Coordinates of N, CA and C in Angstrom, one line a residue:
X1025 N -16.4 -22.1 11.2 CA -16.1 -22.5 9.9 C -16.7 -21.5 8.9
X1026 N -17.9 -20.6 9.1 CA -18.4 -19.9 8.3 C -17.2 -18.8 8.1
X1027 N -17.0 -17.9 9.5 CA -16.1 -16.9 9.6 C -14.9 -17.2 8.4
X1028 N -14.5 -18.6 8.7 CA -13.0 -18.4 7.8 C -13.4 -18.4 6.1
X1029 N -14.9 -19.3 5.9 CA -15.3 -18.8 4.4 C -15.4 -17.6 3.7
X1030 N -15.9 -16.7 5.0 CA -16.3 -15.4 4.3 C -15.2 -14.7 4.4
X1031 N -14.1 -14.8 5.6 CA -12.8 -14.4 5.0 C -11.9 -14.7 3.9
X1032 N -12.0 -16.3 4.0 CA -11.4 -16.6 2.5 C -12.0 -15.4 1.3
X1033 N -13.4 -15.3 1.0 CA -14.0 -15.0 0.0 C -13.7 -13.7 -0.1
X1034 N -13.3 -12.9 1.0 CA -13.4 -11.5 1.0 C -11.4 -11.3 0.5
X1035 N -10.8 -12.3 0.7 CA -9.5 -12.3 0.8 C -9.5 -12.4 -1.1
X1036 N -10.3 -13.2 -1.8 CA -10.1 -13.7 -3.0 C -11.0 -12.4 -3.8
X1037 N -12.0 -11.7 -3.1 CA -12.7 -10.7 -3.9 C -11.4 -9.4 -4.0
X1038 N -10.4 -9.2 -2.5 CA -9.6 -8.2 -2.7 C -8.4 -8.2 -3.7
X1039 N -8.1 -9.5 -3.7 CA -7.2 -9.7 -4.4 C -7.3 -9.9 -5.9
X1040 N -8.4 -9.7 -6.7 CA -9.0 -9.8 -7.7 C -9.2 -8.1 -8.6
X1041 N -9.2 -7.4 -7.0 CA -9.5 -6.2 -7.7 C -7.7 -5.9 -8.2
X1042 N -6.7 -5.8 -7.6 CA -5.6 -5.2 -8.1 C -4.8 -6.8 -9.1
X1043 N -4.2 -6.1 -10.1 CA -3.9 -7.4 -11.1 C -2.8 -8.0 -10.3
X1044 N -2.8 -9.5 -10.3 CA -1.6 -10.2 -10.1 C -0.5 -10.2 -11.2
X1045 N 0.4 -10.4 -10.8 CA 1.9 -10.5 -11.7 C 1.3 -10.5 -13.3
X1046 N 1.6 -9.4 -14.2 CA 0.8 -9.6 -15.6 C 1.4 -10.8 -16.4
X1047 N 1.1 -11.3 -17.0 CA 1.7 -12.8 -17.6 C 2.7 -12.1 -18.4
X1048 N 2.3 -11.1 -19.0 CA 3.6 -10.5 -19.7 C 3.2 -8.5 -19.8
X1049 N 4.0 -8.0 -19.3 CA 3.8 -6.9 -19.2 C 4.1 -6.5 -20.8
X1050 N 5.3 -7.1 -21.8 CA 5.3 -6.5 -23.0 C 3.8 -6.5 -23.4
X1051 N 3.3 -7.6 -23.5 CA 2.0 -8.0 -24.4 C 0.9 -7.1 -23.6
X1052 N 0.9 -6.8 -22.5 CA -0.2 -6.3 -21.9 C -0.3 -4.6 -22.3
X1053 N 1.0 -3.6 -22.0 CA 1.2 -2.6 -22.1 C 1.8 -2.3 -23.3
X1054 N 3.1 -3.0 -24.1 CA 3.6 -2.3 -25.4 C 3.6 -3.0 -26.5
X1055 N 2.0 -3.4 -26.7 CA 1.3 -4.1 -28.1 C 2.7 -5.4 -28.6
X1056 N 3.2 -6.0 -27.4 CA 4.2 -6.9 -27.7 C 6.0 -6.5 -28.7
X1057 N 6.3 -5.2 -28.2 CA 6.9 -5.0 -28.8 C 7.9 -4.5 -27.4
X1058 N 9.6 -4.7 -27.8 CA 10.5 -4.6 -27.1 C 10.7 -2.8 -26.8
X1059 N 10.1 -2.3 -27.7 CA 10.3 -0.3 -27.6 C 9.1 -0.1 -28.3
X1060 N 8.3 0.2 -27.6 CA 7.3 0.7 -27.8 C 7.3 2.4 -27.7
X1061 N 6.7 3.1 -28.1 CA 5.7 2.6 -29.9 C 6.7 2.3 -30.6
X1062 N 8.1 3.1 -30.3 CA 9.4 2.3 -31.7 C 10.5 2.3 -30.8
X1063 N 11.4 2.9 -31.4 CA 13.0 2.8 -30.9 C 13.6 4.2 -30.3
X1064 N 12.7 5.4 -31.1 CA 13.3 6.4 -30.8 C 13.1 7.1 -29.7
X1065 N 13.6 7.6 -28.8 CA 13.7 8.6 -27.4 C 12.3 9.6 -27.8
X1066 N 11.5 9.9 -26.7 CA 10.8 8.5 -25.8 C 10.8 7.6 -26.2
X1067 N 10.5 6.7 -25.2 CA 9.8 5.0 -25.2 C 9.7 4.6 -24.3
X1068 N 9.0 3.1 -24.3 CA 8.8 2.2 -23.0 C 9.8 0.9 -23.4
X1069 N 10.6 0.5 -22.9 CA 11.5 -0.1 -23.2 C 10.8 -1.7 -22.1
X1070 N 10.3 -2.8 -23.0 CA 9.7 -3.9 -22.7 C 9.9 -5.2 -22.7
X1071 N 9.7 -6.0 -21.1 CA 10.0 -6.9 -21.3 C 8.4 -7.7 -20.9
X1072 N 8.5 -9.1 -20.9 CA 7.8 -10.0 -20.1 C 7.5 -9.2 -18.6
X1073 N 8.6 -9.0 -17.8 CA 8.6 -8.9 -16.7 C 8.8 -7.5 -16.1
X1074 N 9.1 -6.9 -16.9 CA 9.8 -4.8 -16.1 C 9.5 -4.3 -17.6
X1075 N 9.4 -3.1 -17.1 CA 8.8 -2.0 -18.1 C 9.6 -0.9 -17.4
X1076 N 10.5 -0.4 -19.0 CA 11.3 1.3 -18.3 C 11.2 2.0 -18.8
X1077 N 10.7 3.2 -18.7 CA 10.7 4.4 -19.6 C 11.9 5.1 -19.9
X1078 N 12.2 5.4 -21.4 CA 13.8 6.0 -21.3 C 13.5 7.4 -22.3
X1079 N 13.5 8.6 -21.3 CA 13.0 9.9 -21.9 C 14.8 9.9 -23.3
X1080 N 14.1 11.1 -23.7 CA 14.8 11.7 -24.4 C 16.5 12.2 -23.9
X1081 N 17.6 12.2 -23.9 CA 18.5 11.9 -23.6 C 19.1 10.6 -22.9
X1082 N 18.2 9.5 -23.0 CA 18.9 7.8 -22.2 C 18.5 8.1 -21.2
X1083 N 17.5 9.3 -20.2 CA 17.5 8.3 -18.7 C 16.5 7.8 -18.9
X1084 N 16.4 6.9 -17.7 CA 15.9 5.7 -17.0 C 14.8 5.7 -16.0
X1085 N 13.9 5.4 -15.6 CA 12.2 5.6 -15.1 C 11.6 3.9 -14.9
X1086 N 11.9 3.1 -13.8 CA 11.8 2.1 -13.7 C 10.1 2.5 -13.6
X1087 N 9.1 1.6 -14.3 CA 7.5 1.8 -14.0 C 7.6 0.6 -13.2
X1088 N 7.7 -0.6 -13.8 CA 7.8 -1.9 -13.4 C 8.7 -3.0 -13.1
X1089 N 8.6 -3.5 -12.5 CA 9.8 -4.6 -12.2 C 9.4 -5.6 -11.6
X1090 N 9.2 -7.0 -12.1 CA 8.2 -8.3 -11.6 C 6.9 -7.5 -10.9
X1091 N 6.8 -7.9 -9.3 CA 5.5 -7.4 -8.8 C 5.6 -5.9 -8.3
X1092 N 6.7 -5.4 -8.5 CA 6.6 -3.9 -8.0 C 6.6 -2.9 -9.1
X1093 N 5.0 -2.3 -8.6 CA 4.9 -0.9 -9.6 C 5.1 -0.2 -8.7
X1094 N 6.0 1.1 -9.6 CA 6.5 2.2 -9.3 C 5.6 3.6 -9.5
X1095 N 4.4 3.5 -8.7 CA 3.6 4.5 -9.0 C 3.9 6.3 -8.9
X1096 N 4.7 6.2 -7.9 CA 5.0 8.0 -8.1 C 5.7 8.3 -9.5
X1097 N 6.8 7.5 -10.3 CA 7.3 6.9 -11.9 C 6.4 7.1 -13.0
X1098 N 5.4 6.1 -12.3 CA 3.7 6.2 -13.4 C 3.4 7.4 -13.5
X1099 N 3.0 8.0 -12.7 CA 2.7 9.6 -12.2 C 3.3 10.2 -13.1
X1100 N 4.6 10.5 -12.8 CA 5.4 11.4 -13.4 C 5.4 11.4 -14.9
X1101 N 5.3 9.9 -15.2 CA 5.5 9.9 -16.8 C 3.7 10.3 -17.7
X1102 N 3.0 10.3 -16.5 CA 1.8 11.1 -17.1 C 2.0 12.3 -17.3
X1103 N 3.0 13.0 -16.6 CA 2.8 14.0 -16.3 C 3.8 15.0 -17.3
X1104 N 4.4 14.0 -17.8 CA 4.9 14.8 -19.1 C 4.2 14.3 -20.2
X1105 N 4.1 13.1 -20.7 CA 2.9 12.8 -21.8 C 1.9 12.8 -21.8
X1106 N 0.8 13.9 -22.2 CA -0.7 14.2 -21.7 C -1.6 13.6 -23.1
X1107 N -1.0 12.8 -23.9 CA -1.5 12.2 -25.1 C -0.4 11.5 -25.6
X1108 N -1.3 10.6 -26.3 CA -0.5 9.2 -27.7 C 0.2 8.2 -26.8
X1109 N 0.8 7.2 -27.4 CA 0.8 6.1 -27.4 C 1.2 5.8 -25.9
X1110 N 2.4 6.4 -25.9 CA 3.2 6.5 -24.4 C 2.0 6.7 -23.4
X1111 N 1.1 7.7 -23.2 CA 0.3 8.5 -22.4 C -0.5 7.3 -22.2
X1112 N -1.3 6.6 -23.4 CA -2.5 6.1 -23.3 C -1.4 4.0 -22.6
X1113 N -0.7 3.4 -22.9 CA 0.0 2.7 -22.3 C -0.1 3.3 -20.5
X1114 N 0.6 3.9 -20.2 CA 1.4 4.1 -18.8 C -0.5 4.2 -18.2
X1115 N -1.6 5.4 -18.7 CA -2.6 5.2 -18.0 C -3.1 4.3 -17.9
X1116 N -3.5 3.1 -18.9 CA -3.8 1.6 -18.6 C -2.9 1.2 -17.0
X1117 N -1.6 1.6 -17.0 CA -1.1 0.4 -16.2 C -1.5 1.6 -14.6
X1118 N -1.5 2.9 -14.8 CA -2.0 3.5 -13.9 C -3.2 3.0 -13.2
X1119 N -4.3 3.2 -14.0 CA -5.7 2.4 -13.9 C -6.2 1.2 -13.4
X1120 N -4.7 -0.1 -14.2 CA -4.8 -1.2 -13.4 C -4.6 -1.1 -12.3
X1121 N -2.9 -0.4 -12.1 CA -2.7 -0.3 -10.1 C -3.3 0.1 -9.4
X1122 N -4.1 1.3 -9.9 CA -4.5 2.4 -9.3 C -3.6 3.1 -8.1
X1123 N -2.6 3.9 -9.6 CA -1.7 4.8 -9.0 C -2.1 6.1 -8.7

């Protein structure tokens, strides 16, 4: 009986370190707004549930989608914005995954 407690416990400490499903990824990552920081190319295009990044010309950069982060995506989009709004968003959700 002990063994399965301290499993349980170790099962509920691991699962604590990486976030479960965010209640709302708008609110979490793009200060509750559908285009974050605005409208214009870049952006993070936001929902409750998936987060897209849409560079300059309309493409498309799935980060998120329900429980799957797209961390090599995260990566990348650090890797063109090394500052502001975009940069300091995508690192949060980096940080959280730990992509």
């Amino acid at each position: 009986m002990l063994k399965a407690i301290v499993l349980g416990a170790g099962l509920v400490a691991a699962s604590a370190a990486m976030p479960a499903h965010a209640a709302s990824y708008m609110k979490d990552y793009c200060d509750n707004q559908v285009y974050f920081p605005s409208t214009a190319e870049p952006h993070l295009h936001c929902d409750k549930s998936w987060i897209v990044y849409t560079a300059v010309g309309h493409s498309h950069k799935d980060l998120i989608r329900g429980d799957q982060v797209r961390c090599p995506a995260i990566r990348e989009v650090l890797t063109t914005h090394t500052a502001g709004a975009i940069h300091d968003s995508v690192q949060r959700m980096s940080n959280d995954y730990r992509c």
